[in-house]
Protein backbone atom coordinates (compact mmCIF):
# COMPACT_ATOMS: atom_id res chain seq x y z
CA UNK A 1 0.00 0.00 0.00
CA UNK A 2 2.77 2.34 0.90
CA UNK A 3 4.43 1.65 -2.40
CA UNK A 4 1.20 2.32 -4.20
CA UNK A 5 0.84 5.63 -2.35
CA UNK A 6 4.39 6.64 -3.28
CA UNK A 7 3.75 5.69 -6.88
CA UNK A 8 0.62 7.87 -6.89
CA UNK A 9 2.57 10.74 -5.32
CA UNK A 10 5.39 10.31 -7.84
CA UNK A 11 2.86 10.19 -10.64
CA UNK A 12 1.18 13.33 -9.27
CA UNK A 13 4.52 15.19 -9.06
CA UNK A 14 5.52 14.08 -12.53
CA UNK A 15 2.13 15.16 -13.85
CA UNK A 16 2.51 18.58 -12.21
CA UNK A 17 6.05 18.93 -13.58
CA UNK A 18 4.88 17.87 -17.00
CA UNK A 19 1.99 20.32 -16.86
CA UNK A 20 4.33 23.08 -15.66
CA UNK A 21 6.82 22.26 -18.43
CA UNK A 22 4.05 22.30 -21.01
CA UNK A 23 2.77 25.65 -19.76
CA UNK A 24 6.32 27.01 -19.67
CA UNK A 25 6.87 25.87 -23.27
CA UNK A 26 3.64 27.55 -24.36
CA UNK A 27 4.63 30.79 -22.63
CA UNK A 28 8.11 30.58 -24.14
CA UNK A 29 6.65 30.05 -27.61
CA UNK A 30 4.27 32.99 -27.13
CA UNK A 31 7.16 35.20 -25.97
CA UNK A 32 9.31 34.11 -28.92
CA UNK A 33 6.48 34.99 -31.31
CA UNK A 34 6.08 38.37 -29.61
CA UNK A 35 9.83 39.02 -29.95
CA UNK A 36 9.67 38.12 -33.66
CA UNK A 37 6.70 40.45 -34.12
CA UNK A 38 8.50 43.27 -32.33
CA UNK A 39 11.62 42.68 -34.44
CA UNK A 40 9.54 42.95 -37.63
CA UNK A 41 7.91 46.14 -36.34
CA UNK A 42 11.32 47.57 -35.47
CA UNK A 43 12.66 46.71 -38.93
CA UNK A 44 9.62 48.36 -40.51
CA UNK A 45 10.05 51.47 -38.34
CA UNK A 46 13.75 51.72 -39.24
CA UNK A 47 12.94 51.33 -42.93
CA UNK A 48 10.25 54.02 -42.67
CA UNK A 49 12.68 56.37 -40.91
CA UNK A 50 15.31 55.84 -43.60
CA UNK A 51 12.69 56.47 -46.29
CA UNK A 52 11.48 59.63 -44.50
CA UNK A 53 15.05 60.96 -44.19
CA UNK A 54 15.59 60.31 -47.89
CA UNK A 55 12.37 62.12 -48.80
CA UNK A 56 13.36 65.01 -46.52
CA UNK A 57 16.76 65.33 -48.23
CA UNK A 58 15.07 65.28 -51.64
CA UNK A 59 12.55 67.90 -50.54
CA UNK A 60 15.33 70.11 -49.16
CA UNK A 61 17.28 69.77 -52.42
CA UNK A 62 14.12 70.65 -54.36
CA UNK A 63 13.55 73.67 -52.14
CA UNK A 64 17.13 74.87 -52.65
CA UNK A 65 16.77 74.44 -56.41
CA UNK A 66 13.46 76.35 -56.40
CA UNK A 67 14.99 79.16 -54.33
CA UNK A 68 17.91 79.36 -56.76
CA UNK A 69 15.52 79.52 -59.73
CA UNK A 70 13.54 82.24 -57.97
CA UNK A 71 16.73 84.25 -57.37
CA UNK A 72 17.75 83.83 -61.01
CA UNK A 73 14.29 84.87 -62.22
CA UNK A 74 14.32 87.87 -59.89
CA UNK A 75 17.75 88.90 -61.15
CA UNK A 76 16.65 88.50 -64.76
CA UNK A 77 13.49 90.49 -64.07
CA UNK A 78 15.51 93.28 -62.45
CA UNK A 79 17.89 93.32 -65.42
CA UNK A 80 14.97 93.34 -67.87
CA UNK A 81 13.37 96.20 -65.95
CA UNK A 82 16.61 98.19 -66.04
CA UNK A 83 17.03 97.52 -69.76
CA UNK A 84 13.41 98.58 -70.36
CA UNK A 85 13.96 101.76 -68.34
CA UNK A 86 17.14 102.46 -70.30
CA UNK A 87 15.36 101.97 -73.63
CA UNK A 88 12.47 104.14 -72.47
CA UNK A 89 14.87 106.86 -71.34
CA UNK A 90 16.84 106.58 -74.62
CA UNK A 91 13.64 106.79 -76.66
CA UNK A 92 12.40 109.82 -74.75
CA UNK A 93 15.85 111.43 -75.03
CA UNK A 94 15.83 110.87 -78.81
CA UNK A 95 12.32 112.27 -79.01
CA UNK A 96 13.37 115.32 -76.96
CA UNK A 97 16.42 115.92 -79.20
CA UNK A 98 14.28 115.58 -82.30
CA UNK A 99 11.80 118.09 -80.88
CA UNK A 100 14.64 120.49 -80.03
CA UNK A 101 16.00 120.22 -83.58
CA UNK A 102 12.54 120.91 -84.99
CA UNK A 103 12.20 123.93 -82.72
CA UNK A 104 15.58 125.24 -83.88
CA UNK A 105 14.56 124.71 -87.51
CA UNK A 106 11.21 126.41 -86.98
CA UNK A 107 12.86 129.39 -85.25
CA UNK A 108 15.25 129.97 -88.09
PDB file of N, CA and C in Angstrom:
ATOM      1  N   UNK A   1       0.802  -1.189   0.000  1.00  0.00           N
ATOM      2  CA  UNK A   1       0.000   0.000   0.000  1.00  0.00           C
ATOM      3  C   UNK A   1       0.851   1.262   0.000  1.00  0.00           C
ATOM      4  N   UNK A   2       1.863   1.211   0.823  1.00  0.00           N
ATOM      5  CA  UNK A   2       2.774   2.342   0.905  1.00  0.00           C
ATOM      6  C   UNK A   2       3.407   2.605  -0.455  1.00  0.00           C
ATOM      7  N   UNK A   3       3.801   1.519  -1.100  1.00  0.00           N
ATOM      8  CA  UNK A   3       4.432   1.646  -2.403  1.00  0.00           C
ATOM      9  C   UNK A   3       3.444   2.235  -3.408  1.00  0.00           C
ATOM     10  N   UNK A   4       2.221   1.820  -3.300  1.00  0.00           N
ATOM     11  CA  UNK A   4       1.200   2.324  -4.203  1.00  0.00           C
ATOM     12  C   UNK A   4       0.976   3.813  -3.954  1.00  0.00           C
ATOM     13  N   UNK A   5       1.015   4.228  -2.712  1.00  0.00           N
ATOM     14  CA  UNK A   5       0.835   5.626  -2.350  1.00  0.00           C
ATOM     15  C   UNK A   5       1.992   6.452  -2.894  1.00  0.00           C
ATOM     16  N   UNK A   6       3.219   5.936  -2.761  1.00  0.00           N
ATOM     17  CA  UNK A   6       4.394   6.638  -3.279  1.00  0.00           C
ATOM     18  C   UNK A   6       4.318   6.744  -4.800  1.00  0.00           C
ATOM     19  N   UNK A   7       3.868   5.684  -5.420  1.00  0.00           N
ATOM     20  CA  UNK A   7       3.749   5.686  -6.876  1.00  0.00           C
ATOM     21  C   UNK A   7       2.743   6.741  -7.318  1.00  0.00           C
ATOM     22  N   UNK A   8       1.620   6.846  -6.576  1.00  0.00           N
ATOM     23  CA  UNK A   8       0.624   7.868  -6.891  1.00  0.00           C
ATOM     24  C   UNK A   8       1.201   9.262  -6.682  1.00  0.00           C
ATOM     25  N   UNK A   9       1.960   9.438  -5.595  1.00  0.00           N
ATOM     26  CA  UNK A   9       2.572  10.743  -5.323  1.00  0.00           C
ATOM     27  C   UNK A   9       3.591  11.092  -6.412  1.00  0.00           C
ATOM     28  N   UNK A  10       4.412  10.090  -6.771  1.00  0.00           N
ATOM     29  CA  UNK A  10       5.393  10.312  -7.838  1.00  0.00           C
ATOM     30  C   UNK A  10       4.685  10.665  -9.154  1.00  0.00           C
ATOM     31  N   UNK A  11       3.619   9.927  -9.427  1.00  0.00           N
ATOM     32  CA  UNK A  11       2.859  10.190 -10.638  1.00  0.00           C
ATOM     33  C   UNK A  11       2.272  11.603 -10.599  1.00  0.00           C
ATOM     34  N   UNK A  12       1.763  11.996  -9.439  1.00  0.00           N
ATOM     35  CA  UNK A  12       1.185  13.332  -9.267  1.00  0.00           C
ATOM     36  C   UNK A  12       2.232  14.416  -9.475  1.00  0.00           C
ATOM     37  N   UNK A  13       3.429  14.216  -8.888  1.00  0.00           N
ATOM     38  CA  UNK A  13       4.517  15.187  -9.058  1.00  0.00           C
ATOM     39  C   UNK A  13       4.948  15.274 -10.519  1.00  0.00           C
ATOM     40  N   UNK A  14       5.089  14.105 -11.125  1.00  0.00           N
ATOM     41  CA  UNK A  14       5.518  14.075 -12.529  1.00  0.00           C
ATOM     42  C   UNK A  14       4.465  14.753 -13.418  1.00  0.00           C
ATOM     43  N   UNK A  15       3.202  14.533 -13.085  1.00  0.00           N
ATOM     44  CA  UNK A  15       2.126  15.162 -13.851  1.00  0.00           C
ATOM     45  C   UNK A  15       2.175  16.678 -13.690  1.00  0.00           C
ATOM     46  N   UNK A  16       2.398  17.150 -12.456  1.00  0.00           N
ATOM     47  CA  UNK A  16       2.514  18.582 -12.209  1.00  0.00           C
ATOM     48  C   UNK A  16       3.712  19.164 -12.962  1.00  0.00           C
ATOM     49  N   UNK A  17       4.855  18.468 -12.879  1.00  0.00           N
ATOM     50  CA  UNK A  17       6.054  18.927 -13.577  1.00  0.00           C
ATOM     51  C   UNK A  17       5.810  18.978 -15.083  1.00  0.00           C
ATOM     52  N   UNK A  18       5.172  17.939 -15.573  1.00  0.00           N
ATOM     53  CA  UNK A  18       4.876  17.873 -17.002  1.00  0.00           C
ATOM     54  C   UNK A  18       3.944  19.010 -17.409  1.00  0.00           C
ATOM     55  N   UNK A  19       2.934  19.245 -16.586  1.00  0.00           N
ATOM     56  CA  UNK A  19       1.989  20.322 -16.859  1.00  0.00           C
ATOM     57  C   UNK A  19       2.698  21.674 -16.810  1.00  0.00           C
ATOM     58  N   UNK A  20       3.568  21.836 -15.801  1.00  0.00           N
ATOM     59  CA  UNK A  20       4.328  23.076 -15.659  1.00  0.00           C
ATOM     60  C   UNK A  20       5.260  23.268 -16.854  1.00  0.00           C
ATOM     61  N   UNK A  21       5.936  22.189 -17.263  1.00  0.00           N
ATOM     62  CA  UNK A  21       6.821  22.257 -18.427  1.00  0.00           C
ATOM     63  C   UNK A  21       6.043  22.622 -19.690  1.00  0.00           C
ATOM     64  N   UNK A  22       4.883  22.026 -19.838  1.00  0.00           N
ATOM     65  CA  UNK A  22       4.049  22.299 -21.007  1.00  0.00           C
ATOM     66  C   UNK A  22       3.622  23.764 -21.023  1.00  0.00           C
ATOM     67  N   UNK A  23       3.195  24.255 -19.868  1.00  0.00           N
ATOM     68  CA  UNK A  23       2.772  25.650 -19.759  1.00  0.00           C
ATOM     69  C   UNK A  23       3.956  26.576 -20.021  1.00  0.00           C
ATOM     70  N   UNK A  24       5.107  26.217 -19.475  1.00  0.00           N
ATOM     71  CA  UNK A  24       6.320  27.011 -19.672  1.00  0.00           C
ATOM     72  C   UNK A  24       6.689  27.061 -21.156  1.00  0.00           C
ATOM     73  N   UNK A  25       6.563  25.919 -21.840  1.00  0.00           N
ATOM     74  CA  UNK A  25       6.866  25.867 -23.272  1.00  0.00           C
ATOM     75  C   UNK A  25       5.902  26.747 -24.059  1.00  0.00           C
ATOM     76  N   UNK A  26       4.627  26.712 -23.681  1.00  0.00           N
ATOM     77  CA  UNK A  26       3.641  27.549 -24.361  1.00  0.00           C
ATOM     78  C   UNK A  26       3.952  29.028 -24.160  1.00  0.00           C
ATOM     79  N   UNK A  27       4.292  29.396 -22.920  1.00  0.00           N
ATOM     80  CA  UNK A  27       4.629  30.788 -22.632  1.00  0.00           C
ATOM     81  C   UNK A  27       5.892  31.204 -23.384  1.00  0.00           C
ATOM     82  N   UNK A  28       6.869  30.293 -23.419  1.00  0.00           N
ATOM     83  CA  UNK A  28       8.112  30.576 -24.140  1.00  0.00           C
ATOM     84  C   UNK A  28       7.829  30.788 -25.620  1.00  0.00           C
ATOM     85  N   UNK A  29       6.999  29.932 -26.191  1.00  0.00           N
ATOM     86  CA  UNK A  29       6.652  30.055 -27.612  1.00  0.00           C
ATOM     87  C   UNK A  29       5.930  31.377 -27.864  1.00  0.00           C
ATOM     88  N   UNK A  30       5.001  31.728 -26.974  1.00  0.00           N
ATOM     89  CA  UNK A  30       4.274  32.991 -27.126  1.00  0.00           C
ATOM     90  C   UNK A  30       5.238  34.174 -27.046  1.00  0.00           C
ATOM     91  N   UNK A  31       6.182  34.119 -26.107  1.00  0.00           N
ATOM     92  CA  UNK A  31       7.160  35.200 -25.975  1.00  0.00           C
ATOM     93  C   UNK A  31       8.075  35.276 -27.197  1.00  0.00           C
ATOM     94  N   UNK A  32       8.476  34.123 -27.719  1.00  0.00           N
ATOM     95  CA  UNK A  32       9.312  34.108 -28.924  1.00  0.00           C
ATOM     96  C   UNK A  32       8.570  34.728 -30.104  1.00  0.00           C
ATOM     97  N   UNK A  33       7.280  34.407 -30.232  1.00  0.00           N
ATOM     98  CA  UNK A  33       6.482  34.988 -31.313  1.00  0.00           C
ATOM     99  C   UNK A  33       6.355  36.501 -31.139  1.00  0.00           C
ATOM    100  N   UNK A  34       6.186  36.924 -29.886  1.00  0.00           N
ATOM    101  CA  UNK A  34       6.079  38.369 -29.614  1.00  0.00           C
ATOM    102  C   UNK A  34       7.389  39.067 -29.972  1.00  0.00           C
ATOM    103  N   UNK A  35       8.515  38.445 -29.621  1.00  0.00           N
ATOM    104  CA  UNK A  35       9.825  39.018 -29.954  1.00  0.00           C
ATOM    105  C   UNK A  35       9.975  39.134 -31.468  1.00  0.00           C
ATOM    106  N   UNK A  36       9.585  38.087 -32.195  1.00  0.00           N
ATOM    107  CA  UNK A  36       9.668  38.120 -33.657  1.00  0.00           C
ATOM    108  C   UNK A  36       8.794  39.236 -34.230  1.00  0.00           C
ATOM    109  N   UNK A  37       7.596  39.384 -33.674  1.00  0.00           N
ATOM    110  CA  UNK A  37       6.697  40.450 -34.124  1.00  0.00           C
ATOM    111  C   UNK A  37       7.320  41.816 -33.866  1.00  0.00           C
ATOM    112  N   UNK A  38       7.866  41.995 -32.670  1.00  0.00           N
ATOM    113  CA  UNK A  38       8.497  43.274 -32.333  1.00  0.00           C
ATOM    114  C   UNK A  38       9.707  43.551 -33.223  1.00  0.00           C
ATOM    115  N   UNK A  39      10.470  42.508 -33.543  1.00  0.00           N
ATOM    116  CA  UNK A  39      11.621  42.684 -34.438  1.00  0.00           C
ATOM    117  C   UNK A  39      11.162  43.128 -35.823  1.00  0.00           C
ATOM    118  N   UNK A  40      10.067  42.537 -36.320  1.00  0.00           N
ATOM    119  CA  UNK A  40       9.542  42.950 -37.627  1.00  0.00           C
ATOM    120  C   UNK A  40       9.057  44.394 -37.575  1.00  0.00           C
ATOM    121  N   UNK A  41       8.383  44.761 -36.482  1.00  0.00           N
ATOM    122  CA  UNK A  41       7.906  46.136 -36.335  1.00  0.00           C
ATOM    123  C   UNK A  41       9.078  47.111 -36.277  1.00  0.00           C
ATOM    124  N   UNK A  42      10.130  46.722 -35.559  1.00  0.00           N
ATOM    125  CA  UNK A  42      11.320  47.570 -35.473  1.00  0.00           C
ATOM    126  C   UNK A  42      11.966  47.734 -36.842  1.00  0.00           C
ATOM    127  N   UNK A  43      12.098  46.637 -37.576  1.00  0.00           N
ATOM    128  CA  UNK A  43      12.659  46.710 -38.930  1.00  0.00           C
ATOM    129  C   UNK A  43      11.823  47.631 -39.814  1.00  0.00           C
ATOM    130  N   UNK A  44      10.509  47.514 -39.710  1.00  0.00           N
ATOM    131  CA  UNK A  44       9.620  48.362 -40.512  1.00  0.00           C
ATOM    132  C   UNK A  44       9.772  49.832 -40.117  1.00  0.00           C
ATOM    133  N   UNK A  45       9.891  50.096 -38.813  1.00  0.00           N
ATOM    134  CA  UNK A  45      10.053  51.475 -38.344  1.00  0.00           C
ATOM    135  C   UNK A  45      11.382  52.059 -38.818  1.00  0.00           C
ATOM    136  N   UNK A  46      12.434  51.256 -38.769  1.00  0.00           N
ATOM    137  CA  UNK A  46      13.747  51.718 -39.238  1.00  0.00           C
ATOM    138  C   UNK A  46      13.690  52.012 -40.735  1.00  0.00           C
ATOM    139  N   UNK A  47      13.067  51.123 -41.486  1.00  0.00           N
ATOM    140  CA  UNK A  47      12.936  51.328 -42.933  1.00  0.00           C
ATOM    141  C   UNK A  47      12.139  52.599 -43.225  1.00  0.00           C
ATOM    142  N   UNK A  48      11.062  52.812 -42.481  1.00  0.00           N
ATOM    143  CA  UNK A  48      10.247  54.018 -42.674  1.00  0.00           C
ATOM    144  C   UNK A  48      11.050  55.275 -42.347  1.00  0.00           C
ATOM    145  N   UNK A  49      11.859  55.215 -41.284  1.00  0.00           N
ATOM    146  CA  UNK A  49      12.679  56.370 -40.909  1.00  0.00           C
ATOM    147  C   UNK A  49      13.709  56.680 -41.991  1.00  0.00           C
ATOM    148  N   UNK A  50      14.332  55.644 -42.522  1.00  0.00           N
ATOM    149  CA  UNK A  50      15.313  55.837 -43.601  1.00  0.00           C
ATOM    150  C   UNK A  50      14.624  56.461 -44.813  1.00  0.00           C
ATOM    151  N   UNK A  51      13.446  55.950 -45.148  1.00  0.00           N
ATOM    152  CA  UNK A  51      12.693  56.474 -46.290  1.00  0.00           C
ATOM    153  C   UNK A  51      12.315  57.942 -46.047  1.00  0.00           C
ATOM    154  N   UNK A  52      11.876  58.252 -44.834  1.00  0.00           N
ATOM    155  CA  UNK A  52      11.484  59.627 -44.502  1.00  0.00           C
ATOM    156  C   UNK A  52      12.679  60.572 -44.594  1.00  0.00           C
ATOM    157  N   UNK A  53      13.848  60.119 -44.094  1.00  0.00           N
ATOM    158  CA  UNK A  53      15.046  60.962 -44.192  1.00  0.00           C
ATOM    159  C   UNK A  53      15.413  61.206 -45.650  1.00  0.00           C
ATOM    160  N   UNK A  54      15.284  60.176 -46.465  1.00  0.00           N
ATOM    161  CA  UNK A  54      15.589  60.307 -47.893  1.00  0.00           C
ATOM    162  C   UNK A  54      14.636  61.308 -48.549  1.00  0.00           C
ATOM    163  N   UNK A  55      13.353  61.183 -48.241  1.00  0.00           N
ATOM    164  CA  UNK A  55      12.371  62.123 -48.795  1.00  0.00           C
ATOM    165  C   UNK A  55      12.653  63.546 -48.324  1.00  0.00           C
ATOM    166  N   UNK A  56      13.058  63.684 -47.060  1.00  0.00           N
ATOM    167  CA  UNK A  56      13.360  65.010 -46.521  1.00  0.00           C
ATOM    168  C   UNK A  56      14.539  65.625 -47.265  1.00  0.00           C
ATOM    169  N   UNK A  57      15.598  64.819 -47.497  1.00  0.00           N
ATOM    170  CA  UNK A  57      16.757  65.329 -48.233  1.00  0.00           C
ATOM    171  C   UNK A  57      16.356  65.748 -49.647  1.00  0.00           C
ATOM    172  N   UNK A  58      15.514  64.937 -50.289  1.00  0.00           N
ATOM    173  CA  UNK A  58      15.065  65.281 -51.643  1.00  0.00           C
ATOM    174  C   UNK A  58      14.235  66.560 -51.635  1.00  0.00           C
ATOM    175  N   UNK A  59      13.376  66.700 -50.638  1.00  0.00           N
ATOM    176  CA  UNK A  59      12.547  67.904 -50.536  1.00  0.00           C
ATOM    177  C   UNK A  59      13.417  69.133 -50.295  1.00  0.00           C
ATOM    178  N   UNK A  60      14.427  68.993 -49.426  1.00  0.00           N
ATOM    179  CA  UNK A  60      15.327  70.114 -49.163  1.00  0.00           C
ATOM    180  C   UNK A  60      16.105  70.490 -50.419  1.00  0.00           C
ATOM    181  N   UNK A  61      16.556  69.491 -51.171  1.00  0.00           N
ATOM    182  CA  UNK A  61      17.275  69.765 -52.419  1.00  0.00           C
ATOM    183  C   UNK A  61      16.345  70.461 -53.413  1.00  0.00           C
ATOM    184  N   UNK A  62      15.105  70.011 -53.490  1.00  0.00           N
ATOM    185  CA  UNK A  62      14.122  70.652 -54.362  1.00  0.00           C
ATOM    186  C   UNK A  62      13.854  72.088 -53.952  1.00  0.00           C
ATOM    187  N   UNK A  63      13.785  72.316 -52.641  1.00  0.00           N
ATOM    188  CA  UNK A  63      13.550  73.666 -52.136  1.00  0.00           C
ATOM    189  C   UNK A  63      14.722  74.571 -52.492  1.00  0.00           C
ATOM    190  N   UNK A  64      15.953  74.063 -52.301  1.00  0.00           N
ATOM    191  CA  UNK A  64      17.130  74.872 -52.645  1.00  0.00           C
ATOM    192  C   UNK A  64      17.141  75.204 -54.137  1.00  0.00           C
ATOM    193  N   UNK A  65      16.801  74.214 -54.966  1.00  0.00           N
ATOM    194  CA  UNK A  65      16.766  74.445 -56.415  1.00  0.00           C
ATOM    195  C   UNK A  65      15.699  75.484 -56.768  1.00  0.00           C
ATOM    196  N   UNK A  66      14.539  75.392 -56.133  1.00  0.00           N
ATOM    197  CA  UNK A  66      13.463  76.351 -56.397  1.00  0.00           C
ATOM    198  C   UNK A  66      13.870  77.755 -55.958  1.00  0.00           C
ATOM    199  N   UNK A  67      14.530  77.853 -54.798  1.00  0.00           N
ATOM    200  CA  UNK A  67      14.992  79.160 -54.329  1.00  0.00           C
ATOM    201  C   UNK A  67      16.022  79.748 -55.291  1.00  0.00           C
ATOM    202  N   UNK A  68      16.914  78.905 -55.800  1.00  0.00           N
ATOM    203  CA  UNK A  68      17.914  79.365 -56.760  1.00  0.00           C
ATOM    204  C   UNK A  68      17.242  79.847 -58.047  1.00  0.00           C
ATOM    205  N   UNK A  69      16.258  79.085 -58.527  1.00  0.00           N
ATOM    206  CA  UNK A  69      15.525  79.515 -59.733  1.00  0.00           C
ATOM    207  C   UNK A  69      14.804  80.836 -59.484  1.00  0.00           C
ATOM    208  N   UNK A  70      14.235  80.997 -58.297  1.00  0.00           N
ATOM    209  CA  UNK A  70      13.539  82.242 -57.967  1.00  0.00           C
ATOM    210  C   UNK A  70      14.521  83.410 -57.947  1.00  0.00           C
ATOM    211  N   UNK A  71      15.712  83.190 -57.385  1.00  0.00           N
ATOM    212  CA  UNK A  71      16.726  84.250 -57.375  1.00  0.00           C
ATOM    213  C   UNK A  71      17.153  84.603 -58.794  1.00  0.00           C
ATOM    214  N   UNK A  72      17.360  83.582 -59.621  1.00  0.00           N
ATOM    215  CA  UNK A  72      17.752  83.829 -61.013  1.00  0.00           C
ATOM    216  C   UNK A  72      16.659  84.594 -61.754  1.00  0.00           C
ATOM    217  N   UNK A  73      15.404  84.189 -61.550  1.00  0.00           N
ATOM    218  CA  UNK A  73      14.290  84.867 -62.219  1.00  0.00           C
ATOM    219  C   UNK A  73      14.176  86.306 -61.735  1.00  0.00           C
ATOM    220  N   UNK A  74      14.378  86.520 -60.436  1.00  0.00           N
ATOM    221  CA  UNK A  74      14.323  87.874 -59.885  1.00  0.00           C
ATOM    222  C   UNK A  74      15.429  88.731 -60.487  1.00  0.00           C
ATOM    223  N   UNK A  75      16.632  88.165 -60.550  1.00  0.00           N
ATOM    224  CA  UNK A  75      17.749  88.903 -61.149  1.00  0.00           C
ATOM    225  C   UNK A  75      17.485  89.234 -62.604  1.00  0.00           C
ATOM    226  N   UNK A  76      16.957  88.262 -63.349  1.00  0.00           N
ATOM    227  CA  UNK A  76      16.652  88.501 -64.762  1.00  0.00           C
ATOM    228  C   UNK A  76      15.559  89.552 -64.909  1.00  0.00           C
ATOM    229  N   UNK A  77      14.563  89.495 -64.037  1.00  0.00           N
ATOM    230  CA  UNK A  77      13.486  90.486 -64.073  1.00  0.00           C
ATOM    231  C   UNK A  77      14.029  91.880 -63.777  1.00  0.00           C
ATOM    232  N   UNK A  78      14.910  91.978 -62.775  1.00  0.00           N
ATOM    233  CA  UNK A  78      15.509  93.277 -62.451  1.00  0.00           C
ATOM    234  C   UNK A  78      16.321  93.796 -63.632  1.00  0.00           C
ATOM    235  N   UNK A  79      17.101  92.907 -64.258  1.00  0.00           N
ATOM    236  CA  UNK A  79      17.888  93.320 -65.423  1.00  0.00           C
ATOM    237  C   UNK A  79      16.982  93.757 -66.569  1.00  0.00           C
ATOM    238  N   UNK A  80      15.917  93.004 -66.800  1.00  0.00           N
ATOM    239  CA  UNK A  80      14.975  93.342 -67.865  1.00  0.00           C
ATOM    240  C   UNK A  80      14.325  94.691 -67.587  1.00  0.00           C
ATOM    241  N   UNK A  81      13.974  94.924 -66.331  1.00  0.00           N
ATOM    242  CA  UNK A  81      13.366  96.198 -65.948  1.00  0.00           C
ATOM    243  C   UNK A  81      14.343  97.340 -66.200  1.00  0.00           C
ATOM    244  N   UNK A  82      15.603  97.143 -65.820  1.00  0.00           N
ATOM    245  CA  UNK A  82      16.612  98.190 -66.037  1.00  0.00           C
ATOM    246  C   UNK A  82      16.821  98.446 -67.524  1.00  0.00           C
ATOM    247  N   UNK A  83      16.870  97.370 -68.313  1.00  0.00           N
ATOM    248  CA  UNK A  83      17.029  97.522 -69.764  1.00  0.00           C
ATOM    249  C   UNK A  83      15.826  98.266 -70.342  1.00  0.00           C
ATOM    250  N   UNK A  84      14.620  97.897 -69.882  1.00  0.00           N
ATOM    251  CA  UNK A  84      13.414  98.577 -70.356  1.00  0.00           C
ATOM    252  C   UNK A  84      13.464 100.060 -69.996  1.00  0.00           C
ATOM    253  N   UNK A  85      13.854 100.362 -68.762  1.00  0.00           N
ATOM    254  CA  UNK A  85      13.961 101.760 -68.336  1.00  0.00           C
ATOM    255  C   UNK A  85      14.986 102.503 -69.190  1.00  0.00           C
ATOM    256  N   UNK A  86      16.099 101.848 -69.479  1.00  0.00           N
ATOM    257  CA  UNK A  86      17.138 102.464 -70.296  1.00  0.00           C
ATOM    258  C   UNK A  86      16.619 102.742 -71.709  1.00  0.00           C
ATOM    259  N   UNK A  87      15.925 101.762 -72.293  1.00  0.00           N
ATOM    260  CA  UNK A  87      15.361 101.968 -73.633  1.00  0.00           C
ATOM    261  C   UNK A  87      14.309 103.075 -73.620  1.00  0.00           C
ATOM    262  N   UNK A  88      13.487 103.096 -72.586  1.00  0.00           N
ATOM    263  CA  UNK A  88      12.470 104.141 -72.469  1.00  0.00           C
ATOM    264  C   UNK A  88      13.138 105.507 -72.358  1.00  0.00           C
ATOM    265  N   UNK A  89      14.149 105.590 -71.512  1.00  0.00           N
ATOM    266  CA  UNK A  89      14.868 106.859 -71.343  1.00  0.00           C
ATOM    267  C   UNK A  89      15.523 107.275 -72.663  1.00  0.00           C
ATOM    268  N   UNK A  90      16.169 106.297 -73.349  1.00  0.00           N
ATOM    269  CA  UNK A  90      16.840 106.582 -74.620  1.00  0.00           C
ATOM    270  C   UNK A  90      15.829 107.063 -75.661  1.00  0.00           C
ATOM    271  N   UNK A  91      14.681 106.405 -75.714  1.00  0.00           N
ATOM    272  CA  UNK A  91      13.639 106.789 -76.664  1.00  0.00           C
ATOM    273  C   UNK A  91      13.134 108.195 -76.367  1.00  0.00           C
ATOM    274  N   UNK A  92      12.887 108.483 -75.103  1.00  0.00           N
ATOM    275  CA  UNK A  92      12.401 109.825 -74.749  1.00  0.00           C
ATOM    276  C   UNK A  92      13.485 110.875 -74.999  1.00  0.00           C
ATOM    277  N   UNK A  93      14.734 110.502 -74.770  1.00  0.00           N
ATOM    278  CA  UNK A  93      15.853 111.425 -75.032  1.00  0.00           C
ATOM    279  C   UNK A  93      15.949 111.714 -76.532  1.00  0.00           C
ATOM    280  N   UNK A  94      15.796 110.677 -77.356  1.00  0.00           N
ATOM    281  CA  UNK A  94      15.828 110.866 -78.810  1.00  0.00           C
ATOM    282  C   UNK A  94      14.654 111.738 -79.257  1.00  0.00           C
ATOM    283  N   UNK A  95      13.505 111.482 -78.672  1.00  0.00           N
ATOM    284  CA  UNK A  95      12.321 112.274 -79.006  1.00  0.00           C
ATOM    285  C   UNK A  95      12.522 113.729 -78.605  1.00  0.00           C
ATOM    286  N   UNK A  96      13.107 113.956 -77.439  1.00  0.00           N
ATOM    287  CA  UNK A  96      13.370 115.320 -76.964  1.00  0.00           C
ATOM    288  C   UNK A  96      14.357 116.023 -77.893  1.00  0.00           C
ATOM    289  N   UNK A  97      15.420 115.322 -78.293  1.00  0.00           N
ATOM    290  CA  UNK A  97      16.415 115.917 -79.198  1.00  0.00           C
ATOM    291  C   UNK A  97      15.780 116.267 -80.554  1.00  0.00           C
ATOM    292  N   UNK A  98      14.943 115.347 -81.023  1.00  0.00           N
ATOM    293  CA  UNK A  98      14.279 115.583 -82.302  1.00  0.00           C
ATOM    294  C   UNK A  98      13.396 116.820 -82.207  1.00  0.00           C
ATOM    295  N   UNK A  99      12.670 116.922 -81.078  1.00  0.00           N
ATOM    296  CA  UNK A  99      11.803 118.086 -80.876  1.00  0.00           C
ATOM    297  C   UNK A  99      12.628 119.361 -80.807  1.00  0.00           C
ATOM    298  N   UNK A 100      13.773 119.311 -80.132  1.00  0.00           N
ATOM    299  CA  UNK A 100      14.641 120.493 -80.034  1.00  0.00           C
ATOM    300  C   UNK A 100      15.156 120.902 -81.416  1.00  0.00           C
ATOM    301  N   UNK A 101      15.518 119.926 -82.226  1.00  0.00           N
ATOM    302  CA  UNK A 101      15.996 120.225 -83.582  1.00  0.00           C
ATOM    303  C   UNK A 101      14.887 120.868 -84.404  1.00  0.00           C
ATOM    304  N   UNK A 102      13.665 120.344 -84.254  1.00  0.00           N
ATOM    305  CA  UNK A 102      12.540 120.912 -84.994  1.00  0.00           C
ATOM    306  C   UNK A 102      12.266 122.341 -84.548  1.00  0.00           C
ATOM    307  N   UNK A 103      12.410 122.572 -83.246  1.00  0.00           N
ATOM    308  CA  UNK A 103      12.202 123.926 -82.717  1.00  0.00           C
ATOM    309  C   UNK A 103      13.247 124.871 -83.307  1.00  0.00           C
ATOM    310  N   UNK A 104      14.499 124.417 -83.336  1.00  0.00           N
ATOM    311  CA  UNK A 104      15.585 125.242 -83.879  1.00  0.00           C
ATOM    312  C   UNK A 104      15.303 125.541 -85.359  1.00  0.00           C
ATOM    313  N   UNK A 105      14.849 124.528 -86.083  1.00  0.00           N
ATOM    314  CA  UNK A 105      14.557 124.707 -87.506  1.00  0.00           C
ATOM    315  C   UNK A 105      13.387 125.677 -87.680  1.00  0.00           C
ATOM    316  N   UNK A 106      12.368 125.532 -86.870  1.00  0.00           N
ATOM    317  CA  UNK A 106      11.205 126.408 -86.984  1.00  0.00           C
ATOM    318  C   UNK A 106      11.539 127.849 -86.595  1.00  0.00           C
ATOM    319  N   UNK A 107      12.470 128.044 -85.686  1.00  0.00           N
ATOM    320  CA  UNK A 107      12.855 129.387 -85.249  1.00  0.00           C
ATOM    321  C   UNK A 107      13.676 130.084 -86.339  1.00  0.00           C
ATOM    322  N   UNK A 108      14.374 129.316 -87.125  1.00  0.00           N
ATOM    323  CA  UNK A 108      15.247 129.970 -88.089  1.00  0.00           C
ATOM    324  C   UNK A 108      14.548 130.380 -89.340  1.00  0.00           C
TER     325      UNK A 108
END
